[in-house]
Tab-separated table of N, CA and C in Angstrom:
chain	number	residue	atom	x	y	z
O	67	MET	N	0.844	-1.174	0.000
O	67	MET	CA	0.000	0.000	0.000
O	67	MET	C	0.898	1.249	0.000
O	68	THR	N	0.621	2.149	-0.923
O	68	THR	CA	1.371	3.402	-1.033
O	68	THR	C	0.623	4.498	-0.291
O	69	THR	N	1.304	5.126	0.661
O	69	THR	CA	0.681	6.219	1.414
O	69	THR	C	0.945	7.540	0.700
O	70	VAL	N	-0.081	8.404	0.668
O	70	VAL	CA	-0.011	9.651	-0.099
O	70	VAL	C	-0.469	10.826	0.753
O	71	LEU	N	0.273	11.917	0.657
O	71	LEU	CA	-0.109	13.204	1.216
O	71	LEU	C	-0.500	14.099	0.051
O	72	ILE	N	-1.704	14.647	0.072
O	72	ILE	CA	-2.195	15.511	-1.002
O	72	ILE	C	-1.956	16.963	-0.611
O	73	VAL	N	-1.288	17.716	-1.500
O	73	VAL	CA	-1.012	19.130	-1.240
O	73	VAL	C	-1.545	19.956	-2.407
O	74	ASP	N	-2.578	20.750	-2.134
O	74	ASP	CA	-3.176	21.622	-3.148
O	74	ASP	C	-3.957	22.699	-2.419
O	75	ASP	N	-3.880	23.933	-2.903
O	75	ASP	CA	-4.589	25.019	-2.230
O	75	ASP	C	-6.077	25.042	-2.557
O	76	GLN	N	-6.521	24.256	-3.509
O	76	GLN	CA	-7.932	24.205	-3.899
O	76	GLN	C	-8.630	23.040	-3.198
O	77	PRO	N	-9.571	23.334	-2.294
O	77	PRO	CA	-10.256	22.256	-1.558
O	77	PRO	C	-10.942	21.235	-2.476
O	78	LEU	N	-11.540	21.692	-3.561
O	78	LEU	CA	-12.213	20.775	-4.469
O	78	LEU	C	-11.215	19.836	-5.158
O	79	GLN	N	-10.040	20.340	-5.498
O	79	GLN	CA	-8.989	19.491	-6.081
O	79	GLN	C	-8.573	18.418	-5.071
O	80	ARG	N	-8.336	18.830	-3.816
O	80	ARG	CA	-7.945	17.859	-2.789
O	80	ARG	C	-9.005	16.780	-2.629
O	81	LEU	N	-10.272	17.196	-2.627
O	81	LEU	CA	-11.372	16.237	-2.487
O	81	LEU	C	-11.383	15.247	-3.653
O	82	GLY	N	-11.230	15.752	-4.871
O	82	GLY	CA	-11.221	14.877	-6.042
O	82	GLY	C	-10.072	13.877	-6.008
O	83	PHE	N	-8.871	14.345	-5.665
O	83	PHE	CA	-7.722	13.435	-5.570
O	83	PHE	C	-7.950	12.404	-4.467
O	84	ARG	N	-8.480	12.874	-3.341
O	84	ARG	CA	-8.728	11.955	-2.223
O	84	ARG	C	-9.721	10.865	-2.630
O	85	MET	N	-10.804	11.248	-3.302
O	85	MET	CA	-11.797	10.261	-3.732
O	85	MET	C	-11.173	9.234	-4.673
O	86	LEU	N	-10.388	9.700	-5.618
O	86	LEU	CA	-9.727	8.781	-6.547
O	86	LEU	C	-8.803	7.826	-5.798
O	87	LEU	N	-7.962	8.368	-4.928
O	87	LEU	CA	-6.969	7.552	-4.237
O	87	LEU	C	-7.596	6.602	-3.225
O	88	GLU	N	-8.656	7.026	-2.552
O	88	GLU	CA	-9.301	6.148	-1.576
O	88	GLU	C	-10.080	5.019	-2.239
O	89	ASN	N	-10.469	5.204	-3.495
O	89	ASN	CA	-11.164	4.145	-4.231
O	89	ASN	C	-10.206	3.197	-4.935
O	90	ASN	N	-8.923	3.414	-4.738
O	90	ASN	CA	-7.904	2.546	-5.316
O	90	ASN	C	-7.321	1.694	-4.173
O	91	PRO	N	-7.364	0.361	-4.290
O	91	PRO	CA	-6.895	-0.477	-3.185
O	91	PRO	C	-5.391	-0.387	-2.913
O	92	ASP	N	-4.618	0.197	-3.834
O	92	ASP	CA	-3.165	0.259	-3.657
O	92	ASP	C	-2.676	1.545	-3.010
O	93	THR	N	-3.584	2.513	-2.750
O	93	THR	CA	-3.165	3.787	-2.169
O	93	THR	C	-4.004	4.121	-0.939
O	94	SER	N	-3.356	4.862	-0.042
O	94	SER	CA	-4.032	5.320	1.166
O	94	SER	C	-3.655	6.777	1.392
O	95	VAL	N	-4.642	7.644	1.532
O	95	VAL	CA	-4.393	9.063	1.800
O	95	VAL	C	-4.168	9.220	3.300
O	96	VAL	N	-2.979	9.731	3.676
O	96	VAL	CA	-2.666	9.885	5.101
O	96	VAL	C	-2.847	11.323	5.571
O	97	GLY	N	-3.019	12.264	4.629
O	97	GLY	CA	-3.226	13.646	5.029
O	97	GLY	C	-3.404	14.559	3.841
O	98	GLN	N	-3.789	15.808	4.156
O	98	GLN	CA	-3.980	16.834	3.139
O	98	GLN	C	-3.408	18.149	3.662
O	99	ALA	N	-2.840	18.932	2.737
O	99	ALA	CA	-2.298	20.238	3.090
O	99	ALA	C	-2.739	21.246	2.044
O	100	ALA	N	-2.909	22.512	2.475
O	100	ALA	CA	-3.376	23.567	1.582
O	100	ALA	C	-2.262	24.488	1.106
O	101	HIS	N	-1.030	24.311	1.627
O	101	HIS	CA	0.095	25.151	1.205
O	101	HIS	C	1.414	24.459	1.564
O	102	GLY	N	2.499	25.019	1.057
O	102	GLY	CA	3.805	24.390	1.201
O	102	GLY	C	4.276	24.207	2.630
O	103	ALA	N	4.079	25.210	3.481
O	103	ALA	CA	4.534	25.102	4.874
O	103	ALA	C	3.808	23.965	5.593
O	104	GLU	N	2.508	23.845	5.351
O	104	GLU	CA	1.745	22.754	5.943
O	104	GLU	C	2.207	21.406	5.383
O	105	ALA	N	2.565	21.387	4.110
O	105	ALA	CA	3.075	20.157	3.492
O	105	ALA	C	4.362	19.703	4.175
O	106	LEU	N	5.263	20.637	4.467
O	106	LEU	CA	6.520	20.286	5.156
O	106	LEU	C	6.237	19.659	6.517
O	107	ARG	N	5.358	20.296	7.272
O	107	ARG	CA	5.042	19.804	8.612
O	107	ARG	C	4.424	18.407	8.548
O	108	LEU	N	3.443	18.224	7.650
O	108	LEU	CA	2.769	16.925	7.555
O	108	LEU	C	3.673	15.836	6.967
O	109	ALA	N	4.521	16.205	6.025
O	109	ALA	CA	5.436	15.207	5.459
O	109	ALA	C	6.387	14.689	6.535
O	110	ALA	N	6.879	15.596	7.392
O	110	ALA	CA	7.780	15.192	8.471
O	110	ALA	C	7.045	14.349	9.516
O	111	GLU	N	5.814	14.713	9.796
O	111	GLU	CA	5.025	14.019	10.814
O	111	GLU	C	4.512	12.668	10.328
O	112	LEU	N	3.965	12.628	9.106
O	112	LEU	CA	3.290	11.428	8.600
O	112	LEU	C	4.191	10.497	7.796
O	113	ARG	N	5.283	11.016	7.268
O	113	ARG	CA	6.233	10.277	6.439
O	113	ARG	C	5.553	9.423	5.360
O	114	PRO	N	4.791	10.079	4.471
O	114	PRO	CA	4.118	9.327	3.399
O	114	PRO	C	5.136	8.819	2.379
O	115	ASP	N	4.711	7.844	1.599
O	115	ASP	CA	5.564	7.360	0.508
O	115	ASP	C	5.685	8.431	-0.570
O	116	VAL	N	4.558	9.082	-0.882
O	116	VAL	CA	4.519	10.065	-1.970
O	116	VAL	C	3.738	11.294	-1.516
O	117	VAL	N	4.276	12.465	-1.864
O	117	VAL	CA	3.529	13.713	-1.716
O	117	VAL	C	3.066	14.109	-3.104
O	118	LEU	N	1.763	14.261	-3.262
O	118	LEU	CA	1.179	14.738	-4.508
O	118	LEU	C	1.117	16.259	-4.372
O	119	MET	N	2.014	16.978	-5.071
O	119	MET	CA	2.293	18.388	-4.807
O	119	MET	C	1.838	19.301	-5.940
O	120	ASP	N	1.008	20.280	-5.610
O	120	ASP	CA	0.662	21.352	-6.534
O	120	ASP	C	1.828	22.339	-6.553
O	121	ILE	N	1.930	23.151	-7.604
O	121	ILE	CA	3.017	24.131	-7.665
O	121	ILE	C	2.579	25.494	-7.161
O	122	ARG	N	1.528	26.031	-7.748
O	122	ARG	CA	1.124	27.401	-7.409
O	122	ARG	C	0.194	27.401	-6.205
O	123	MET	N	0.758	27.854	-5.073
O	123	MET	CA	0.000	27.958	-3.830
O	123	MET	C	0.451	29.226	-3.120
O	124	PRO	N	-0.405	29.786	-2.279
O	124	PRO	CA	0.005	30.973	-1.530
O	124	PRO	C	1.099	30.629	-0.518
O	125	GLY	N	1.911	31.614	-0.210
O	125	GLY	CA	3.007	31.370	0.730
O	125	GLY	C	4.103	30.586	0.039
O	126	MET	N	4.496	29.499	0.620
O	126	MET	CA	5.543	28.649	0.037
O	126	MET	C	4.964	27.832	-1.113
O	127	ASP	N	5.543	27.985	-2.306
O	127	ASP	CA	5.041	27.237	-3.461
O	127	ASP	C	5.505	25.783	-3.428
O	128	GLY	N	4.996	25.006	-4.365
O	128	GLY	CA	5.296	23.584	-4.406
O	128	GLY	C	6.735	23.253	-4.755
O	129	ILE	N	7.392	24.104	-5.509
O	129	ILE	CA	8.792	23.839	-5.853
O	129	ILE	C	9.673	23.974	-4.613
O	130	GLU	N	9.479	25.028	-3.850
O	130	GLU	CA	10.265	25.204	-2.623
O	130	GLU	C	9.923	24.118	-1.602
O	131	ALA	N	8.654	23.771	-1.476
O	131	ALA	CA	8.268	22.694	-0.558
O	131	ALA	C	8.899	21.372	-0.987
O	132	THR	N	8.927	21.111	-2.292
O	132	THR	CA	9.571	19.900	-2.807
O	132	THR	C	11.049	19.895	-2.447
O	133	ARG	N	11.723	21.005	-2.691
O	133	ARG	CA	13.149	21.116	-2.389
O	133	ARG	C	13.421	20.774	-0.923
O	134	ARG	N	12.601	21.315	-0.045
O	134	ARG	CA	12.815	21.097	1.396
O	134	ARG	C	12.471	19.670	1.825
O	135	ILE	N	11.426	19.100	1.254
O	135	ILE	CA	11.070	17.718	1.594
O	135	ILE	C	12.177	16.771	1.148
O	136	VAL	N	12.659	16.961	-0.063
O	136	VAL	CA	13.729	16.100	-0.580
O	136	VAL	C	15.013	16.295	0.227
O	137	ALA	N	15.331	17.558	0.571
O	137	ALA	CA	16.558	17.858	1.324
O	137	ALA	C	16.522	17.278	2.735
O	138	SER	N	15.336	17.005	3.256
O	138	SER	CA	15.237	16.466	4.613
O	138	SER	C	15.827	15.060	4.708
O	139	GLY	N	15.995	14.415	3.558
O	139	GLY	CA	16.654	13.117	3.540
O	139	GLY	C	15.769	11.938	3.884
O	140	GLY	N	14.489	12.148	4.031
O	140	GLY	CA	13.584	11.041	4.337
O	140	GLY	C	13.297	10.195	3.098
O	141	ARG	N	12.456	9.216	3.272
O	141	ARG	CA	12.122	8.306	2.169
O	141	ARG	C	11.009	8.842	1.281
O	142	THR	N	10.369	9.935	1.692
O	142	THR	CA	9.236	10.488	0.954
O	142	THR	C	9.660	11.008	-0.409
O	143	LYS	N	8.895	10.623	-1.427
O	143	LYS	CA	9.110	11.089	-2.801
O	143	LYS	C	8.027	12.113	-3.135
O	144	VAL	N	8.296	12.955	-4.137
O	144	VAL	CA	7.335	13.983	-4.522
O	144	VAL	C	6.956	13.817	-5.987
O	145	LEU	N	5.650	13.848	-6.242
O	145	LEU	CA	5.108	13.875	-7.594
O	145	LEU	C	4.384	15.204	-7.747
O	146	VAL	N	4.898	16.065	-8.609
O	146	VAL	CA	4.281	17.365	-8.838
O	146	VAL	C	3.144	17.199	-9.834
O	147	LEU	N	2.024	17.812	-9.512
O	147	LEU	CA	0.833	17.739	-10.350
O	147	LEU	C	0.292	19.158	-10.476
O	148	THR	N	0.282	19.694	-11.693
O	148	THR	CA	-0.102	21.086	-11.889
O	148	THR	C	-0.974	21.265	-13.119
O	149	THR	N	-1.664	22.378	-13.155
O	149	THR	CA	-2.478	22.757	-14.307
O	149	THR	C	-1.615	23.360	-15.403
O	150	PHE	N	-0.467	23.902	-15.032
O	150	PHE	CA	0.323	24.740	-15.922
O	150	PHE	C	1.428	23.961	-16.628
O	151	ASP	N	1.306	23.846	-17.930
O	151	ASP	CA	2.287	23.151	-18.770
O	151	ASP	C	3.391	24.140	-19.155
O	152	LEU	N	4.168	24.549	-18.170
O	152	LEU	CA	5.242	25.513	-18.384
O	152	LEU	C	6.585	24.849	-18.122
O	153	ASP	N	7.515	25.007	-19.058
O	153	ASP	CA	8.831	24.404	-18.900
O	153	ASP	C	9.502	24.850	-17.609
O	154	ALA	N	9.366	26.130	-17.256
O	154	ALA	CA	10.016	26.648	-16.046
O	154	ALA	C	9.534	25.890	-14.808
O	155	TYR	N	8.250	25.564	-14.747
O	155	TYR	CA	7.734	24.802	-13.604
O	155	TYR	C	8.285	23.382	-13.610
O	156	ALA	N	8.285	22.761	-14.770
O	156	ALA	CA	8.780	21.385	-14.862
O	156	ALA	C	10.251	21.315	-14.495
O	157	TYR	N	11.071	22.182	-15.073
O	157	TYR	CA	12.498	22.174	-14.771
O	157	TYR	C	12.738	22.482	-13.300
O	158	GLY	N	11.998	23.461	-12.773
O	158	GLY	CA	12.145	23.807	-11.361
O	158	GLY	C	11.795	22.650	-10.450
O	159	ALA	N	10.700	21.962	-10.744
O	159	ALA	CA	10.276	20.826	-9.929
O	159	ALA	C	11.291	19.687	-9.992
O	160	LEU	N	11.774	19.388	-11.180
O	160	LEU	CA	12.737	18.297	-11.328
O	160	LEU	C	14.070	18.647	-10.681
O	161	ARG	N	14.512	19.903	-10.811
O	161	ARG	CA	15.747	20.344	-10.136
O	161	ARG	C	15.605	20.295	-8.621
O	162	ALA	N	14.403	20.541	-8.142
O	162	ALA	CA	14.153	20.500	-6.696
O	162	ALA	C	14.148	19.074	-6.157
O	163	GLY	N	14.110	18.094	-7.054
O	163	GLY	CA	14.172	16.695	-6.635
O	163	GLY	C	12.889	15.917	-6.790
O	164	ALA	N	11.888	16.505	-7.436
O	164	ALA	CA	10.643	15.766	-7.655
O	164	ALA	C	10.917	14.520	-8.483
O	165	GLY	N	10.226	13.454	-8.149
O	165	GLY	CA	10.356	12.215	-8.899
O	165	GLY	C	9.484	12.181	-10.127
O	166	GLY	N	8.614	13.183	-10.253
O	166	GLY	CA	7.741	13.209	-11.411
O	166	GLY	C	7.046	14.540	-11.562
O	167	PHE	N	6.527	14.742	-12.765
O	167	PHE	CA	5.827	15.975	-13.103
O	167	PHE	C	4.698	15.607	-14.049
O	168	LEU	N	3.467	15.747	-13.571
O	168	LEU	CA	2.291	15.451	-14.389
O	168	LEU	C	1.364	16.660	-14.417
O	169	LEU	N	0.540	16.691	-15.436
O	169	LEU	CA	-0.455	17.753	-15.550
O	169	LEU	C	-1.785	17.263	-14.995
O	170	LYS	N	-2.588	18.191	-14.499
O	170	LYS	CA	-3.869	17.828	-13.892
O	170	LYS	C	-4.886	17.307	-14.901
O	171	ASP	N	-4.584	17.414	-16.189
O	171	ASP	CA	-5.497	16.820	-17.169
O	171	ASP	C	-5.153	15.350	-17.455
O	172	ALA	N	-4.245	14.788	-16.675
O	172	ALA	CA	-3.903	13.370	-16.813
O	172	ALA	C	-5.133	12.519	-16.495
O	173	LEU	N	-5.214	11.381	-17.131
O	173	LEU	CA	-6.281	10.435	-16.826
O	173	LEU	C	-6.047	9.839	-15.433
O	174	PRO	N	-7.104	9.424	-14.751
O	174	PRO	CA	-6.916	8.820	-13.426
O	174	PRO	C	-5.900	7.670	-13.430
O	175	GLU	N	-5.945	6.829	-14.467
O	175	GLU	CA	-4.998	5.707	-14.540
O	175	GLU	C	-3.553	6.210	-14.652
O	176	GLU	N	-3.355	7.323	-15.376
O	176	GLU	CA	-2.007	7.890	-15.522
O	176	GLU	C	-1.499	8.429	-14.184
O	177	LEU	N	-2.386	9.062	-13.433
O	177	LEU	CA	-1.992	9.573	-12.123
O	177	LEU	C	-1.633	8.425	-11.188
O	178	LEU	N	-2.452	7.391	-11.154
O	178	LEU	CA	-2.169	6.243	-10.296
O	178	LEU	C	-0.862	5.557	-10.701
O	179	ALA	N	-0.636	5.424	-11.999
O	179	ALA	CA	0.620	4.826	-12.475
O	179	ALA	C	1.802	5.719	-12.095
O	180	GLY	N	1.622	7.028	-12.177
O	180	GLY	CA	2.680	7.959	-11.788
O	180	GLY	C	3.018	7.847	-10.313
O	181	ILE	N	2.013	7.729	-9.481
O	181	ILE	CA	2.240	7.568	-8.037
O	181	ILE	C	3.005	6.284	-7.769
O	182	ARG	N	2.600	5.189	-8.421
O	182	ARG	CA	3.300	3.905	-8.242
O	182	ARG	C	4.761	4.016	-8.687
O	183	ALA	N	4.976	4.654	-9.840
O	183	ALA	CA	6.341	4.783	-10.369
O	183	ALA	C	7.224	5.593	-9.427
O	184	VAL	N	6.724	6.733	-8.981
O	184	VAL	CA	7.515	7.587	-8.095
O	184	VAL	C	7.777	6.886	-6.759
O	185	ALA	N	6.777	6.197	-6.225
O	185	ALA	CA	6.958	5.464	-4.970
O	185	ALA	C	8.044	4.400	-5.103
O	186	ALA	N	8.146	3.805	-6.289
O	186	ALA	CA	9.149	2.760	-6.540
O	186	ALA	C	10.539	3.331	-6.827
O	187	GLY	N	10.645	4.661	-6.880
O	187	GLY	CA	11.948	5.280	-7.150
O	187	GLY	C	12.184	5.577	-8.613
O	188	ASP	N	11.189	5.335	-9.448
O	188	ASP	CA	11.307	5.655	-10.865
O	188	ASP	C	10.859	7.098	-11.091
O	189	ALA	N	11.002	7.567	-12.311
O	189	ALA	CA	10.589	8.928	-12.655
O	189	ALA	C	9.457	8.880	-13.660
O	190	VAL	N	8.628	9.906	-13.635
O	190	VAL	CA	7.534	10.012	-14.591
O	190	VAL	C	7.406	11.476	-14.997
O	191	VAL	N	7.212	11.695	-16.295
O	191	VAL	CA	7.062	13.050	-16.821
O	191	VAL	C	5.878	13.046	-17.779
O	192	ALA	N	5.088	14.119	-17.718
O	192	ALA	CA	3.925	14.243	-18.600
O	192	ALA	C	4.360	14.050	-20.049
O	193	PRO	N	3.628	13.240	-20.805
O	193	PRO	CA	4.002	13.008	-22.200
O	193	PRO	C	4.163	14.296	-23.004
O	194	ALA	N	3.339	15.291	-22.752
O	194	ALA	CA	3.442	16.554	-23.493
O	194	ALA	C	4.771	17.251	-23.249
O	195	LEU	N	5.376	16.993	-22.117
O	195	LEU	CA	6.638	17.641	-21.757
O	195	LEU	C	7.861	16.835	-22.172
O	196	THR	N	7.711	15.545	-22.329
O	196	THR	CA	8.853	14.668	-22.595
O	196	THR	C	9.655	15.099	-23.814
O	197	ARG	N	8.989	15.407	-24.918
O	197	ARG	CA	9.701	15.803	-26.141
O	197	ARG	C	10.517	17.078	-25.909
O	198	ARG	N	9.934	18.051	-25.220
O	198	ARG	CA	10.655	19.302	-24.959
O	198	ARG	C	11.852	19.068	-24.044
O	199	LEU	N	11.701	18.211	-23.059
O	199	LEU	CA	12.828	17.895	-22.179
O	199	LEU	C	13.953	17.223	-22.955
O	200	LEU	N	13.592	16.278	-23.802
O	200	LEU	CA	14.614	15.592	-24.596
O	200	LEU	C	15.315	16.551	-25.549
O	201	ASP	N	14.567	17.427	-26.198
O	201	ASP	CA	15.185	18.399	-27.102
O	201	ASP	C	16.159	19.297	-26.361
O	202	THR	N	15.772	19.772	-25.190
O	202	THR	CA	16.649	20.631	-24.393
O	202	THR	C	17.890	19.862	-23.964
O	203	PHE	N	17.714	18.645	-23.508
O	203	PHE	CA	18.827	17.812	-23.070
O	203	PHE	C	19.793	17.535	-24.226
O	204	MET	N	19.257	17.199	-25.385
O	204	MET	CA	20.098	16.826	-26.517
O	204	MET	C	20.937	17.995	-27.032
O	205	GLU	N	20.513	19.211	-26.786
O	205	GLU	CA	21.306	20.368	-27.204
O	205	GLU	C	22.634	20.439	-26.461
O	206	HIS	N	22.757	19.737	-25.343
O	206	HIS	CA	23.953	19.811	-24.517
O	206	HIS	C	24.780	18.535	-24.527
O	207	VAL	N	24.370	17.571	-25.306
O	207	VAL	CA	25.071	16.293	-25.360
O	207	VAL	C	25.991	16.272	-26.574
O	208	PRO	N	27.278	15.991	-26.361
O	208	PRO	CA	28.176	15.922	-27.517
O	208	PRO	C	27.821	14.753	-28.417
O	209	ASP	N	27.969	14.968	-29.701
O	209	ASP	CA	27.716	13.932	-30.698
O	209	ASP	C	28.891	12.961	-30.674
O	210	PRO	N	28.631	11.669	-30.639
O	210	PRO	CA	29.730	10.703	-30.605
O	210	PRO	C	30.602	10.748	-31.866
O	211	GLU	N	30.093	11.355	-32.922
O	211	GLU	CA	30.864	11.442	-34.164
O	211	GLU	C	31.622	12.758	-34.267
O	212	GLY	N	31.672	13.524	-33.172
O	212	GLY	CA	32.490	14.725	-33.149
O	212	GLY	C	31.786	16.024	-33.485
O	213	ALA	N	30.515	16.000	-33.809
O	213	ALA	CA	29.806	17.247	-34.105
O	213	ALA	C	29.633	18.039	-32.811
O	214	GLU	N	29.430	19.308	-32.943
O	214	GLU	CA	29.226	20.183	-31.790
O	214	GLU	C	27.922	19.822	-31.078
O	215	PRO	N	27.870	20.010	-29.732
O	215	PRO	CA	26.598	19.815	-29.047
O	215	PRO	C	25.528	20.712	-29.666
O	216	GLY	N	24.349	20.185	-29.812
O	216	GLY	CA	23.242	20.949	-30.369
O	216	GLY	C	23.113	20.833	-31.876
O	217	ALA	N	24.147	20.315	-32.551
O	217	ALA	CA	24.062	20.166	-34.011
O	217	ALA	C	23.040	19.086	-34.329
O	218	ARG	N	22.180	19.368	-35.236
O	218	ARG	CA	21.138	18.405	-35.610
O	218	ARG	C	21.718	17.383	-36.581
O	219	ARG	N	21.368	16.143	-36.349
O	219	ARG	CA	21.806	15.083	-37.227
O	219	ARG	C	20.725	14.020	-37.224
O	220	ASP	N	20.544	13.396	-38.374
O	220	ASP	CA	19.558	12.342	-38.500
O	220	ASP	C	20.161	11.051	-37.950
O	221	HIS	N	19.613	10.571	-36.835
O	221	HIS	CA	20.162	9.379	-36.189
O	221	HIS	C	19.288	8.154	-36.395
O	222	ARG	N	18.546	8.108	-37.462
O	222	ARG	CA	17.713	6.933	-37.696
O	222	ARG	C	18.594	5.722	-37.963
O	223	LEU	N	18.057	4.585	-37.709
O	223	LEU	CA	18.818	3.345	-37.834
O	223	LEU	C	19.408	3.143	-39.222
O	224	ARG	N	18.718	3.630	-40.246
O	224	ARG	CA	19.230	3.386	-41.594
O	224	ARG	C	20.560	4.097	-41.829
O	225	ASP	N	20.894	5.102	-41.023
O	225	ASP	CA	22.156	5.822	-41.188
O	225	ASP	C	23.312	5.146	-40.472
O	226	ARG	N	23.006	4.158	-39.686
O	226	ARG	CA	24.053	3.507	-38.914
O	226	ARG	C	24.521	2.255	-39.648
O	227	PRO	N	25.806	1.975	-39.545
O	227	PRO	CA	26.278	0.749	-40.187
O	227	PRO	C	25.695	-0.470	-39.489
O	228	GLY	N	25.375	-1.456	-40.241
O	228	GLY	CA	24.837	-2.693	-39.687
O	228	GLY	C	25.968	-3.567	-39.179
O	229	PRO	N	25.632	-4.723	-38.663
O	229	PRO	CA	26.682	-5.624	-38.180
O	229	PRO	C	27.539	-6.106	-39.336
O	230	ARG	N	28.794	-6.272	-39.053
O	230	ARG	CA	29.708	-6.751	-40.108
O	230	ARG	C	29.467	-8.226	-40.357
O	231	ARG	N	29.424	-8.570	-41.633
O	231	ARG	CA	29.252	-9.981	-41.981
O	231	ARG	C	30.630	-10.541	-42.293
O	232	PRO	N	30.848	-11.758	-41.879
O	232	PRO	CA	32.154	-12.358	-42.177
O	232	PRO	C	32.340	-12.514	-43.674
O	233	THR	N	33.529	-12.233	-44.114
O	233	THR	CA	33.849	-12.412	-45.537
O	233	THR	C	34.054	-13.892	-45.786
O	234	PRO	N	33.381	-14.423	-46.823
O	234	PRO	CA	33.566	-15.856	-47.085
O	234	PRO	C	35.016	-16.155	-47.423
O	235	THR	N	35.506	-17.220	-46.911
O	235	THR	CA	36.889	-17.611	-47.175
O	235	THR	C	36.894	-18.748	-48.188
O	236	ARG	N	37.824	-18.655	-49.118
O	236	ARG	CA	37.937	-19.735	-50.114
O	236	ARG	C	38.987	-20.716	-49.660
O	237	VAL	N	38.656	-21.922	-49.839
O	237	VAL	CA	39.595	-22.968	-49.459
O	237	VAL	C	40.192	-23.617	-50.671
C-alpha cells in the first residue's frame, strides 16, 4: 500500500484526488495540506511514501516545498501535479528533486501509475513535456561522431552501419 499526502490550495482538487486515491486499493491518503509550509510539517510528521504536490499555492510554493522535503533526507518522494504546462515549472520541480511531473489533465490511470512509479523510485514526466525535455537535453550532449553539441543530425537506424558480416573464405 502506497501512502499519499495531497497538497493543493484548492479544496475541491484535494477532495477529487482523495476520492480517486481512496477508491484505489493500492493507495491510502494519510493527510492533506493547503500550502507548502503545511506540506513540510505533515510530510515530516506522517512520512508518506509520496507527496502529490501542486506548484502554485500561496506562501511557500510547491517547488520550494519539494526542495525542502527532498533535502530532509527522508524516504518520501514527490510527484508534482499542476495545471500549468510551463517548462520553467517542470524544470524547477525536477531540479528540486521531484520524482515526477504530471499535468492535472492526466487520466486517473495515468496519475495512479505515476504515483506507483515515483513510490518505486522511478521517474515520470507528462508526455506533453517529454519531447521538450529531450530536445533541451540533446542540445547539450556531444555527438559521438564529433559534431558540436546541439548540431542536428539524423540518427535513424538506416544511417548507422549494420553488423559486419564475415567475408567468405575460399579454401
